[in-house]
PDB file of C-alpha atoms in Angstrom:
ATOM      1  CA  MET A 196      -3.737  20.224  19.191  1.00  0.00           C
ATOM      2  CA  LYS A 197      -5.459  16.872  18.776  1.00  0.00           C
ATOM      3  CA  GLU A 198      -6.702  17.060  15.192  1.00  0.00           C
ATOM      4  CA  GLU A 199      -5.198  17.594  11.776  1.00  0.00           C
ATOM      5  CA  LYS A 200      -4.786  21.241  10.770  1.00  0.00           C
ATOM      6  CA  ILE A 201      -4.441  22.097   7.076  1.00  0.00           C
ATOM      7  CA  ILE A 202      -2.349  25.167   6.301  1.00  0.00           C
ATOM      8  CA  VAL A 203      -1.147  26.884   3.123  1.00  0.00           C
ATOM      9  CA  PRO A 204       2.325  28.481   3.579  1.00  0.00           C
ATOM     10  CA  ALA A 205       3.771  31.512   1.805  1.00  0.00           C
ATOM     11  CA  ASN A 206       4.505  31.424  -1.907  1.00  0.00           C
ATOM     12  CA  GLY A 207       7.909  29.878  -2.464  1.00  0.00           C
ATOM     13  CA  TYR A 208       8.697  31.718  -5.691  1.00  0.00           C
ATOM     14  CA  LEU A 209       8.348  35.125  -4.062  1.00  0.00           C
ATOM     15  CA  MET A 210      10.634  34.103  -1.217  1.00  0.00           C
ATOM     16  CA  LEU A 211      13.103  32.635  -3.715  1.00  0.00           C
ATOM     17  CA  PHE A 212      13.258  36.037  -5.433  1.00  0.00           C
ATOM     18  CA  LEU A 213      13.905  37.761  -2.076  1.00  0.00           C
ATOM     19  CA  PHE A 214      16.516  35.119  -1.203  1.00  0.00           C
ATOM     20  CA  LEU A 215      18.428  35.747  -4.426  1.00  0.00           C
ATOM     21  CA  ILE A 216      18.348  39.527  -3.907  1.00  0.00           C
ATOM     22  CA  LEU A 217      19.565  39.208  -0.306  1.00  0.00           C
ATOM     23  CA  PHE A 218      22.242  36.640  -1.066  1.00  0.00           C
ATOM     24  CA  PHE A 219      23.803  38.181  -4.169  1.00  0.00           C
ATOM     25  CA  GLY A 220      23.203  41.741  -2.917  1.00  0.00           C
ATOM     26  CA  SER A 221      25.176  40.963   0.247  1.00  0.00           C
ATOM     27  CA  ILE A 222      28.017  39.529  -1.830  1.00  0.00           C
ATOM     28  CA  ALA A 223      28.051  42.645  -4.012  1.00  0.00           C
ATOM     29  CA  LEU A 224      28.148  44.907  -0.938  1.00  0.00           C
ATOM     30  CA  ILE A 225      31.224  43.096   0.340  1.00  0.00           C
ATOM     31  CA  PHE A 226      33.164  44.082  -2.780  1.00  0.00           C
ATOM     32  CA  ILE A 227      31.699  47.598  -2.907  1.00  0.00           C
ATOM     33  CA  THR A 228      31.983  48.657   0.724  1.00  0.00           C
ATOM     34  CA  LYS A 229      35.045  46.520   1.567  1.00  0.00           C
ATOM     35  CA  THR A 230      33.477  45.753   4.965  1.00  0.00           C
ATOM     36  CA  GLY A 231      32.480  42.540   6.613  1.00  0.00           C
ATOM     37  CA  TRP A 232      29.027  43.593   7.758  1.00  0.00           C
ATOM     38  CA  SER A 233      27.450  42.200   4.622  1.00  0.00           C
ATOM     39  CA  ILE A 234      28.397  38.698   5.767  1.00  0.00           C
ATOM     40  CA  PHE A 235      25.380  38.805   8.072  1.00  0.00           C
ATOM     41  CA  GLY A 236      23.155  39.256   5.022  1.00  0.00           C
ATOM     42  CA  ILE A 237      24.649  36.130   3.469  1.00  0.00           C
ATOM     43  CA  LEU A 238      24.057  34.158   6.675  1.00  0.00           C
ATOM     44  CA  ALA A 239      20.478  35.422   6.857  1.00  0.00           C
ATOM     45  CA  ALA A 240      19.911  34.333   3.245  1.00  0.00           C
ATOM     46  CA  LEU A 241      21.303  30.873   3.984  1.00  0.00           C
ATOM     47  CA  ILE A 242      18.985  30.557   6.977  1.00  0.00           C
ATOM     48  CA  LEU A 243      16.024  31.556   4.816  1.00  0.00           C
ATOM     49  CA  ALA A 244      16.983  28.824   2.335  1.00  0.00           C
ATOM     50  CA  PHE A 245      16.070  26.134   4.899  1.00  0.00           C
ATOM     51  CA  GLY A 246      12.461  27.302   4.732  1.00  0.00           C
ATOM     52  CA  PHE A 247      11.812  26.263   1.138  1.00  0.00           C
ATOM     53  CA  LEU A 248       9.336  23.428   0.829  1.00  0.00           C
ATOM     54  CA  MET A 249       8.061  21.419  -2.144  1.00  0.00           C
ATOM     55  CA  VAL A 250       4.926  19.255  -1.925  1.00  0.00           C
ATOM     56  CA  GLN A 251       4.223  16.807  -4.736  1.00  0.00           C
ATOM     57  CA  PRO A 252       0.713  15.665  -5.788  1.00  0.00           C
ATOM     58  CA  ASN A 253      -0.810  13.287  -3.225  1.00  0.00           C
ATOM     59  CA  GLY A 254       1.945  14.150  -0.818  1.00  0.00           C
ATOM     60  CA  SER A 255       2.029  16.079   2.453  1.00  0.00           C
ATOM     61  CA  ARG A 256       4.397  17.644   4.944  1.00  0.00           C
ATOM     62  CA  VAL A 257       3.759  17.710   8.681  1.00  0.00           C
ATOM     63  CA  LEU A 258       5.306  20.833  10.240  1.00  0.00           C
ATOM     64  CA  LEU A 259       6.682  20.978  13.792  1.00  0.00           C
ATOM     65  CA  LEU A 260       8.215  23.888  15.681  1.00  0.00           C
ATOM     66  CA  PHE A 261      10.407  22.637  18.533  1.00  0.00           C
ATOM     67  CA  GLY A 262       8.134  19.640  19.088  1.00  0.00           C
ATOM     68  CA  LYS A 263       4.845  21.531  18.710  1.00  0.00           C
ATOM     69  CA  TYR A 264       2.510  20.574  15.860  1.00  0.00           C
ATOM     70  CA  VAL A 265       1.951  23.559  13.571  1.00  0.00           C
ATOM     71  CA  GLY A 266      -0.050  22.089  10.711  1.00  0.00           C
ATOM     72  CA  THR A 267      -0.015  19.951   7.589  1.00  0.00           C
ATOM     73  CA  VAL A 268       0.578  21.087   4.021  1.00  0.00           C
ATOM     74  CA  LYS A 269      -1.400  18.920   1.565  1.00  0.00           C
ATOM     75  CA  LYS A 270      -1.760  21.236  -1.438  1.00  0.00           C
ATOM     76  CA  ASN A 271       0.987  20.523  -3.940  1.00  0.00           C
ATOM     77  CA  GLY A 272       3.298  23.357  -4.905  1.00  0.00           C
ATOM     78  CA  PHE A 273       6.442  25.291  -3.959  1.00  0.00           C
ATOM     79  CA  TYR A 274       6.264  27.068  -0.580  1.00  0.00           C
ATOM     80  CA  TRP A 275       8.314  28.773   2.065  1.00  0.00           C
ATOM     81  CA  VAL A 276       7.842  28.214   5.799  1.00  0.00           C
ATOM     82  CA  ASN A 277       9.643  29.143   8.975  1.00  0.00           C
ATOM     83  CA  PRO A 278      13.219  27.851   8.566  1.00  0.00           C
ATOM     84  CA  PHE A 279      13.099  26.431  12.070  1.00  0.00           C
ATOM     85  CA  TYR A 280      10.159  24.145  11.231  1.00  0.00           C
ATOM     86  CA  SER A 281      10.923  20.457  11.040  1.00  0.00           C
ATOM     87  CA  LYS A 282       9.210  18.844   8.063  1.00  0.00           C
ATOM     88  CA  LYS A 283       7.988  15.240   8.121  1.00  0.00           C
ATOM     89  CA  LYS A 284       6.978  13.771   4.795  1.00  0.00           C
ATOM     90  CA  ILE A 285       3.857  11.555   4.678  1.00  0.00           C
ATOM     91  CA  SER A 286       2.526  10.124   1.409  1.00  0.00           C
ATOM     92  CA  LEU A 287      -1.206  10.328   0.705  1.00  0.00           C
ATOM     93  CA  ARG A 288      -1.028   7.867  -2.188  1.00  0.00           C
ATOM     94  CA  ALA A 289      -2.828   4.527  -2.113  1.00  0.00           C
ATOM     95  CA  SER A 290      -0.543   1.671  -1.066  1.00  0.00           C
ATOM     96  CA  ASN A 291      -0.777  -2.089  -1.518  1.00  0.00           C
ATOM     97  CA  PHE A 292       0.061  -4.560   1.199  1.00  0.00           C
ATOM     98  CA  ASP A 293       0.245  -8.301   0.509  1.00  0.00           C
ATOM     99  CA  SER A 294       0.510 -10.036   3.861  1.00  0.00           C
ATOM    100  CA  GLU A 295       2.484 -13.182   4.510  1.00  0.00           C
ATOM    101  CA  ARG A 296       0.715 -16.526   4.448  1.00  0.00           C
ATOM    102  CA  LEU A 297      -0.358 -17.174   8.005  1.00  0.00           C
ATOM    103  CA  LYS A 298      -1.091 -20.569   9.500  1.00  0.00           C
ATOM    104  CA  VAL A 299      -4.238 -20.266  11.620  1.00  0.00           C
ATOM    105  CA  ASN A 300      -7.165 -22.408  12.735  1.00  0.00           C
ATOM    106  CA  ASP A 301     -10.611 -21.890  11.286  1.00  0.00           C
ATOM    107  CA  LYS A 302     -13.856 -22.054  13.259  1.00  0.00           C
ATOM    108  CA  LEU A 303     -13.795 -25.874  13.235  1.00  0.00           C
ATOM    109  CA  GLY A 304     -10.171 -26.020  14.373  1.00  0.00           C
ATOM    110  CA  ASN A 305      -8.749 -27.050  10.998  1.00  0.00           C
ATOM    111  CA  PRO A 306      -5.311 -25.528  10.254  1.00  0.00           C
ATOM    112  CA  ILE A 307      -5.377 -23.366   7.140  1.00  0.00           C
ATOM    113  CA  MET A 308      -3.002 -21.060   5.280  1.00  0.00           C
ATOM    114  CA  ILE A 309      -4.392 -17.596   4.586  1.00  0.00           C
ATOM    115  CA  SER A 310      -3.159 -14.214   3.391  1.00  0.00           C
ATOM    116  CA  THR A 311      -4.807 -10.913   2.523  1.00  0.00           C
ATOM    117  CA  ILE A 312      -4.333  -8.100   0.020  1.00  0.00           C
ATOM    118  CA  LEU A 313      -4.947  -4.649   1.483  1.00  0.00           C
ATOM    119  CA  VAL A 314      -5.250  -1.293  -0.291  1.00  0.00           C
ATOM    120  CA  TRP A 315      -4.938   1.652   2.084  1.00  0.00           C
ATOM    121  CA  LYS A 316      -3.928   5.298   2.328  1.00  0.00           C
ATOM    122  CA  VAL A 317      -3.398   7.961   4.968  1.00  0.00           C
ATOM    123  CA  HIS A 318      -6.284  10.383   5.403  1.00  0.00           C
ATOM    124  CA  ASN A 319      -5.321  11.965   8.753  1.00  0.00           C
ATOM    125  CA  THR A 320      -1.656  12.963   8.894  1.00  0.00           C
ATOM    126  CA  TYR A 321      -1.798  13.987  12.558  1.00  0.00           C
ATOM    127  CA  LYS A 322      -2.864  10.516  13.717  1.00  0.00           C
ATOM    128  CA  ALA A 323      -0.417   8.799  11.364  1.00  0.00           C
ATOM    129  CA  ALA A 324       2.467  10.918  12.602  1.00  0.00           C
ATOM    130  CA  PHE A 325       1.767  11.140  16.339  1.00  0.00           C
ATOM    131  CA  ASP A 326      -0.807   8.561  17.494  1.00  0.00           C
ATOM    132  CA  VAL A 327       1.290   5.545  16.471  1.00  0.00           C
ATOM    133  CA  ASP A 328       5.024   4.977  16.434  1.00  0.00           C
ATOM    134  CA  ASN A 329       5.341   3.737  12.843  1.00  0.00           C
ATOM    135  CA  TYR A 330       2.125   3.762  10.848  1.00  0.00           C
ATOM    136  CA  GLU A 331       3.418   1.476   8.073  1.00  0.00           C
ATOM    137  CA  ASN A 332       4.475  -1.205  10.538  1.00  0.00           C
ATOM    138  CA  PHE A 333       1.186  -0.642  12.384  1.00  0.00           C
ATOM    139  CA  VAL A 334      -0.705  -1.486   9.180  1.00  0.00           C
ATOM    140  CA  ARG A 335       1.210  -4.762   8.769  1.00  0.00           C
ATOM    141  CA  VAL A 336       0.782  -5.939  12.352  1.00  0.00           C
ATOM    142  CA  GLN A 337      -2.894  -5.028  12.667  1.00  0.00           C
ATOM    143  CA  THR A 338      -3.729  -6.591   9.292  1.00  0.00           C
ATOM    144  CA  ASP A 339      -2.207  -9.895  10.386  1.00  0.00           C
ATOM    145  CA  ALA A 340      -4.169  -9.723  13.642  1.00  0.00           C
ATOM    146  CA  ALA A 341      -7.420  -9.020  11.789  1.00  0.00           C
ATOM    147  CA  VAL A 342      -6.845 -11.954   9.416  1.00  0.00           C
ATOM    148  CA  ARG A 343      -6.244 -14.307  12.344  1.00  0.00           C
ATOM    149  CA  LYS A 344      -9.458 -13.172  14.012  1.00  0.00           C
ATOM    150  CA  LEU A 345     -11.455 -13.463  10.786  1.00  0.00           C
ATOM    151  CA  ALA A 346     -10.215 -16.996  10.104  1.00  0.00           C
ATOM    152  CA  SER A 347     -11.349 -18.133  13.539  1.00  0.00           C
ATOM    153  CA  MET A 348     -14.876 -16.773  12.944  1.00  0.00           C
ATOM    154  CA  TYR A 349     -15.751 -18.870   9.866  1.00  0.00           C
ATOM    155  CA  PRO A 350     -15.130 -22.453   8.751  1.00  0.00           C
ATOM    156  CA  TYR A 351     -13.084 -23.146   5.648  1.00  0.00           C
ATOM    157  CA  ASP A 352     -15.941 -25.107   4.073  1.00  0.00           C
ATOM    158  CA  ASN A 353     -19.284 -26.706   4.882  1.00  0.00           C
ATOM    159  CA  PHE A 354     -19.458 -30.292   6.138  1.00  0.00           C
ATOM    160  CA  ALA A 355     -23.140 -31.127   5.833  1.00  0.00           C
ATOM    161  CA  ASP A 356     -22.491 -34.818   6.486  1.00  0.00           C
ATOM    162  CA  GLU A 357     -21.292 -33.931   9.985  1.00  0.00           C
ATOM    163  CA  GLY A 358     -24.170 -31.584  10.722  1.00  0.00           C
ATOM    164  CA  VAL A 359     -22.059 -28.470  10.097  1.00  0.00           C
ATOM    165  CA  ASP A 360     -23.874 -26.186   7.670  1.00  0.00           C
ATOM    166  CA  GLU A 361     -22.711 -22.568   7.901  1.00  0.00           C
ATOM    167  CA  ASP A 362     -24.212 -19.745   5.865  1.00  0.00           C
ATOM    168  CA  ILE A 363     -20.800 -18.083   5.437  1.00  0.00           C
ATOM    169  CA  THR A 364     -17.556 -19.959   4.737  1.00  0.00           C
ATOM    170  CA  LEU A 365     -14.102 -18.726   3.836  1.00  0.00           C
ATOM    171  CA  ARG A 366     -14.029 -20.621   0.545  1.00  0.00           C
ATOM    172  CA  SER A 367     -17.464 -19.944  -0.917  1.00  0.00           C
ATOM    173  CA  SER A 368     -18.589 -16.624   0.627  1.00  0.00           C
ATOM    174  CA  VAL A 369     -15.978 -14.357  -0.930  1.00  0.00           C
ATOM    175  CA  ASN A 370     -17.980 -11.113  -0.843  1.00  0.00           C
ATOM    176  CA  GLU A 371     -19.242 -11.548   2.729  1.00  0.00           C
ATOM    177  CA  VAL A 372     -15.791 -12.488   4.032  1.00  0.00           C
ATOM    178  CA  SER A 373     -14.131  -9.564   2.220  1.00  0.00           C
ATOM    179  CA  THR A 374     -16.693  -7.130   3.689  1.00  0.00           C
ATOM    180  CA  ALA A 375     -16.140  -8.476   7.206  1.00  0.00           C
ATOM    181  CA  LEU A 376     -12.355  -8.342   6.754  1.00  0.00           C
ATOM    182  CA  GLU A 377     -12.450  -4.766   5.459  1.00  0.00           C
ATOM    183  CA  LYS A 378     -14.600  -3.653   8.395  1.00  0.00           C
ATOM    184  CA  GLU A 379     -12.337  -5.365  10.938  1.00  0.00           C
ATOM    185  CA  ILE A 380      -9.144  -3.863   9.506  1.00  0.00           C
ATOM    186  CA  ASP A 381     -10.718  -0.411   9.145  1.00  0.00           C
ATOM    187  CA  GLU A 382     -11.655  -0.384  12.835  1.00  0.00           C
ATOM    188  CA  ARG A 383      -8.121  -1.340  13.823  1.00  0.00           C
ATOM    189  CA  LEU A 384      -6.390   1.199  11.564  1.00  0.00           C
ATOM    190  CA  SER A 385      -8.643   4.153  12.336  1.00  0.00           C
ATOM    191  CA  ILE A 386      -6.471   4.996  15.347  1.00  0.00           C
ATOM    192  CA  ALA A 387      -3.593   5.664  12.940  1.00  0.00           C
ATOM    193  CA  GLY A 388      -5.637   7.796  10.530  1.00  0.00           C
ATOM    194  CA  ILE A 389      -5.568   5.071   7.874  1.00  0.00           C
ATOM    195  CA  GLU A 390      -8.420   4.619   5.402  1.00  0.00           C
ATOM    196  CA  VAL A 391      -8.990   1.096   4.064  1.00  0.00           C
ATOM    197  CA  LEU A 392      -9.903   1.185   0.370  1.00  0.00           C
ATOM    198  CA  GLU A 393     -10.125  -2.574  -0.202  1.00  0.00           C
ATOM    199  CA  ALA A 394      -9.380  -5.779   1.669  1.00  0.00           C
ATOM    200  CA  ARG A 395      -9.776  -9.304   0.318  1.00  0.00           C
ATOM    201  CA  ILE A 396      -8.395 -12.800   0.750  1.00  0.00           C
ATOM    202  CA  GLY A 397      -5.322 -13.281  -1.432  1.00  0.00           C
ATOM    203  CA  TYR A 398      -4.544 -16.921  -0.643  1.00  0.00           C
ATOM    204  CA  LEU A 399      -6.572 -19.641   1.052  1.00  0.00           C
ATOM    205  CA  ALA A 400      -5.799 -23.331   1.409  1.00  0.00           C
ATOM    206  CA  TYR A 401      -5.647 -26.097   3.969  1.00  0.00           C
ATOM    207  CA  ALA A 402      -2.353 -26.489   5.801  1.00  0.00           C
ATOM    208  CA  GLN A 403       0.015 -29.036   4.311  1.00  0.00           C
ATOM    209  CA  GLU A 404      -0.466 -31.652   7.022  1.00  0.00           C
ATOM    210  CA  ILE A 405      -4.193 -32.049   6.309  1.00  0.00           C
ATOM    211  CA  ALA A 406      -4.375 -30.944   2.666  1.00  0.00           C
ATOM    212  CA  ASN A 407      -4.256 -34.494   1.257  1.00  0.00           C
ATOM    213  CA  ALA A 408      -6.836 -35.802   3.712  1.00  0.00           C
ATOM    214  CA  MET A 409      -9.205 -32.910   2.999  1.00  0.00           C
ATOM    215  CA  LEU A 410      -8.744 -33.387  -0.753  1.00  0.00           C
ATOM    216  CA  LYS A 411      -9.739 -37.033  -0.438  1.00  0.00           C
ATOM    217  CA  ARG A 412     -12.702 -36.004   1.686  1.00  0.00           C
ATOM    218  CA  GLN A 413     -13.853 -33.505  -0.924  1.00  0.00           C
ATOM    219  CA  GLN A 414     -13.437 -36.092  -3.668  1.00  0.00           C
ATOM    220  CA  ALA A 415     -15.408 -38.666  -1.671  1.00  0.00           C
ATOM    221  CA  THR A 416     -18.177 -36.137  -1.026  1.00  0.00           C
ATOM    222  CA  ALA A 417     -18.324 -35.324  -4.729  1.00  0.00           C
ATOM    223  CA  ILE A 418     -18.455 -39.026  -5.658  1.00  0.00           C
ATOM    224  CA  VAL A 419     -21.256 -39.711  -3.160  1.00  0.00           C
ATOM    225  CA  ALA A 420     -23.236 -36.737  -4.476  1.00  0.00           C
ATOM    226  CA  ALA A 421     -22.739 -37.898  -8.070  1.00  0.00           C
ATOM    227  CA  ARG A 422     -23.785 -41.464  -7.181  1.00  0.00           C
ATOM    228  CA  HIS A 423     -26.871 -40.123  -5.474  1.00  0.00           C
ATOM    229  CA  LYS A 424     -27.888 -38.284  -8.641  1.00  0.00           C
ATOM    230  CA  ILE A 425     -27.150 -41.347 -10.800  1.00  0.00           C
ATOM    231  CA  VAL A 426     -29.213 -43.680  -8.621  1.00  0.00           C
ATOM    232  CA  GLU A 427     -32.058 -41.180  -8.439  1.00  0.00           C
ATOM    233  CA  GLY A 428     -32.110 -40.874 -12.224  1.00  0.00           C
ATOM    234  CA  ALA A 429     -31.778 -44.618 -12.744  1.00  0.00           C
ATOM    235  CA  VAL A 430     -34.747 -45.379 -10.503  1.00  0.00           C
ATOM    236  CA  SER A 431     -36.862 -42.876 -12.450  1.00  0.00           C
ATOM    237  CA  MET A 432     -35.817 -44.407 -15.768  1.00  0.00           C
ATOM    238  CA  VAL A 433     -36.559 -47.995 -14.592  1.00  0.00           C
ATOM    239  CA  GLU A 434     -39.945 -46.931 -13.275  1.00  0.00           C
ATOM    240  CA  MET A 435     -40.746 -45.221 -16.553  1.00  0.00           C
ATOM    241  CA  ALA A 436     -39.648 -48.292 -18.552  1.00  0.00           C
ATOM    242  CA  ILE A 437     -41.864 -50.665 -16.569  1.00  0.00           C
ATOM    243  CA  ASP A 438     -44.833 -48.306 -16.781  1.00  0.00           C
ATOM    244  CA  GLU A 439     -44.435 -47.948 -20.548  1.00  0.00           C
ATOM    245  CA  LEU A 440     -44.163 -51.740 -21.037  1.00  0.00           C
ATOM    246  CA  ASN A 441     -47.293 -52.333 -19.010  1.00  0.00           C
ATOM    247  CA  LYS A 442     -49.143 -49.460 -20.656  1.00  0.00           C
ATOM    248  CA  LYS A 443     -48.428 -50.629 -24.197  1.00  0.00           C
ATOM    249  CA  GLN A 444     -48.701 -54.316 -23.258  1.00  0.00           C
ATOM    250  CA  VAL A 445     -45.457 -55.139 -25.038  1.00  0.00           C
ATOM    251  CA  VAL A 446     -44.761 -58.077 -22.739  1.00  0.00           C
ATOM    252  CA  ASP A 447     -46.311 -59.557 -19.618  1.00  0.00           C
ATOM    253  CA  LEU A 448     -43.820 -59.742 -16.775  1.00  0.00           C
ATOM    254  CA  ASP A 449     -44.377 -61.616 -13.559  1.00  0.00           C
ATOM    255  CA  GLU A 450     -42.831 -60.385 -10.346  1.00  0.00           C
ATOM    256  CA  GLU A 451     -39.714 -62.534 -10.734  1.00  0.00           C
ATOM    257  CA  ARG A 452     -38.963 -61.369 -14.283  1.00  0.00           C
ATOM    258  CA  LYS A 453     -39.818 -57.801 -13.306  1.00  0.00           C
ATOM    259  CA  ALA A 454     -37.276 -57.999 -10.466  1.00  0.00           C
ATOM    260  CA  ALA A 455     -34.676 -59.407 -12.862  1.00  0.00           C
ATOM    261  CA  MET A 456     -35.350 -56.609 -15.328  1.00  0.00           C
ATOM    262  CA  VAL A 457     -35.052 -53.967 -12.622  1.00  0.00           C
ATOM    263  CA  SER A 458     -31.786 -55.488 -11.443  1.00  0.00           C
ATOM    264  CA  ASN A 459     -30.317 -55.571 -14.948  1.00  0.00           C
ATOM    265  CA  LEU A 460     -31.362 -51.996 -15.727  1.00  0.00           C
ATOM    266  CA  MET A 461     -29.943 -50.689 -12.444  1.00  0.00           C
ATOM    267  CA  VAL A 462     -26.618 -52.406 -13.133  1.00  0.00           C
ATOM    268  CA  VAL A 463     -26.482 -50.927 -16.632  1.00  0.00           C
ATOM    269  CA  LEU A 464     -27.484 -47.420 -15.580  1.00  0.00           C
ATOM    270  CA  CYS A 465     -25.400 -47.221 -12.380  1.00  0.00           C
ATOM    271  CA  GLY A 466     -22.275 -49.023 -13.558  1.00  0.00           C
ATOM    272  CA  ASP A 467     -18.964 -47.201 -13.985  1.00  0.00           C
ATOM    273  CA  LYS A 468     -18.261 -48.959 -17.276  1.00  0.00           C
ATOM    274  CA  ASP A 469     -20.344 -49.664 -20.339  1.00  0.00           C
ATOM    275  CA  ALA A 470     -22.322 -52.889 -20.050  1.00  0.00           C
ATOM    276  CA  SER A 471     -21.532 -55.823 -22.372  1.00  0.00           C
ATOM    277  CA  PRO A 472     -24.879 -57.199 -23.589  1.00  0.00           C
ATOM    278  CA  VAL A 473     -25.557 -60.930 -23.646  1.00  0.00           C
ATOM    279  CA  LEU A 474     -28.009 -62.009 -26.364  1.00  0.00           C
ATOM    280  CA  ASN A 475     -30.653 -64.508 -25.318  1.00  0.00           C
ATOM    281  CA  THR A 476     -31.332 -66.930 -28.224  1.00  0.00           C
ATOM    282  CA  GLY A 477     -33.803 -68.999 -26.298  1.00  0.00           C
ATOM    283  CA  THR A 478     -37.255 -68.112 -25.031  1.00  0.00           C
ATOM    284  CA  LEU A 479     -38.476 -66.251 -21.997  1.00  0.00           C
ATOM    285  CA  ASN A 480     -41.318 -68.707 -21.490  1.00  0.00           C
ATOM    286  CA  HIS A 481     -39.112 -71.498 -20.059  1.00  0.00           C
TER     287      HIS A 481
END
């Protein structure tokens, strides 16, 4: 037997009725016949009592007879099986697993802290019971291994200034990373008959020793990008101002005064603080 076998045992209520008749009937015969032969009926009834089995919704029982796999009961209800069967309980309910925060290196070698949230359930009780030693511990270990492998496949973030521009990163490509993680974990847990319902990154951050440096780097990158936009907009505004002055012939500016005007406008538009104007009470002709 290498695959899961679903069985439906005998009705438990019918066997309970027979058990009560045999048990109390044997006791009554002891008092009526005054012999000890009825004690065997009581013992037989007690042996039959070990065969009663109750399966709750989304639960299962794996049945073994002296080490041989007999089958799995998945349908909920009250049953009776061979009293000599050993019954192993395996839950079919969905379970959550929040892994510990692991310190690993990403694709660029930067140390990061990462954890995952996994939703899984057993779909093959034979594999869960016999192909691995402890399927719950197997889920934990293989999930950690899959997270370590995933983290080494992608960088934490893009560093375009260093020529590193990845299509998928751990920080920004949430859907792609979650899909890759789910596929990796599902392949690892299939040997244990585990079905992965969902897998996603639960925690992601740089390791403590480089967190401050990376924060400063991100801030510097943001400042440079903002300055680039400011300068680009300022140049457009200065160009528009000069063109409008020339077009409407408001004032004639030579190259020296034009350069001074451009310089003043760039300082005003690109400065961090508001400019303090200085009023010229003289004339521009001297």
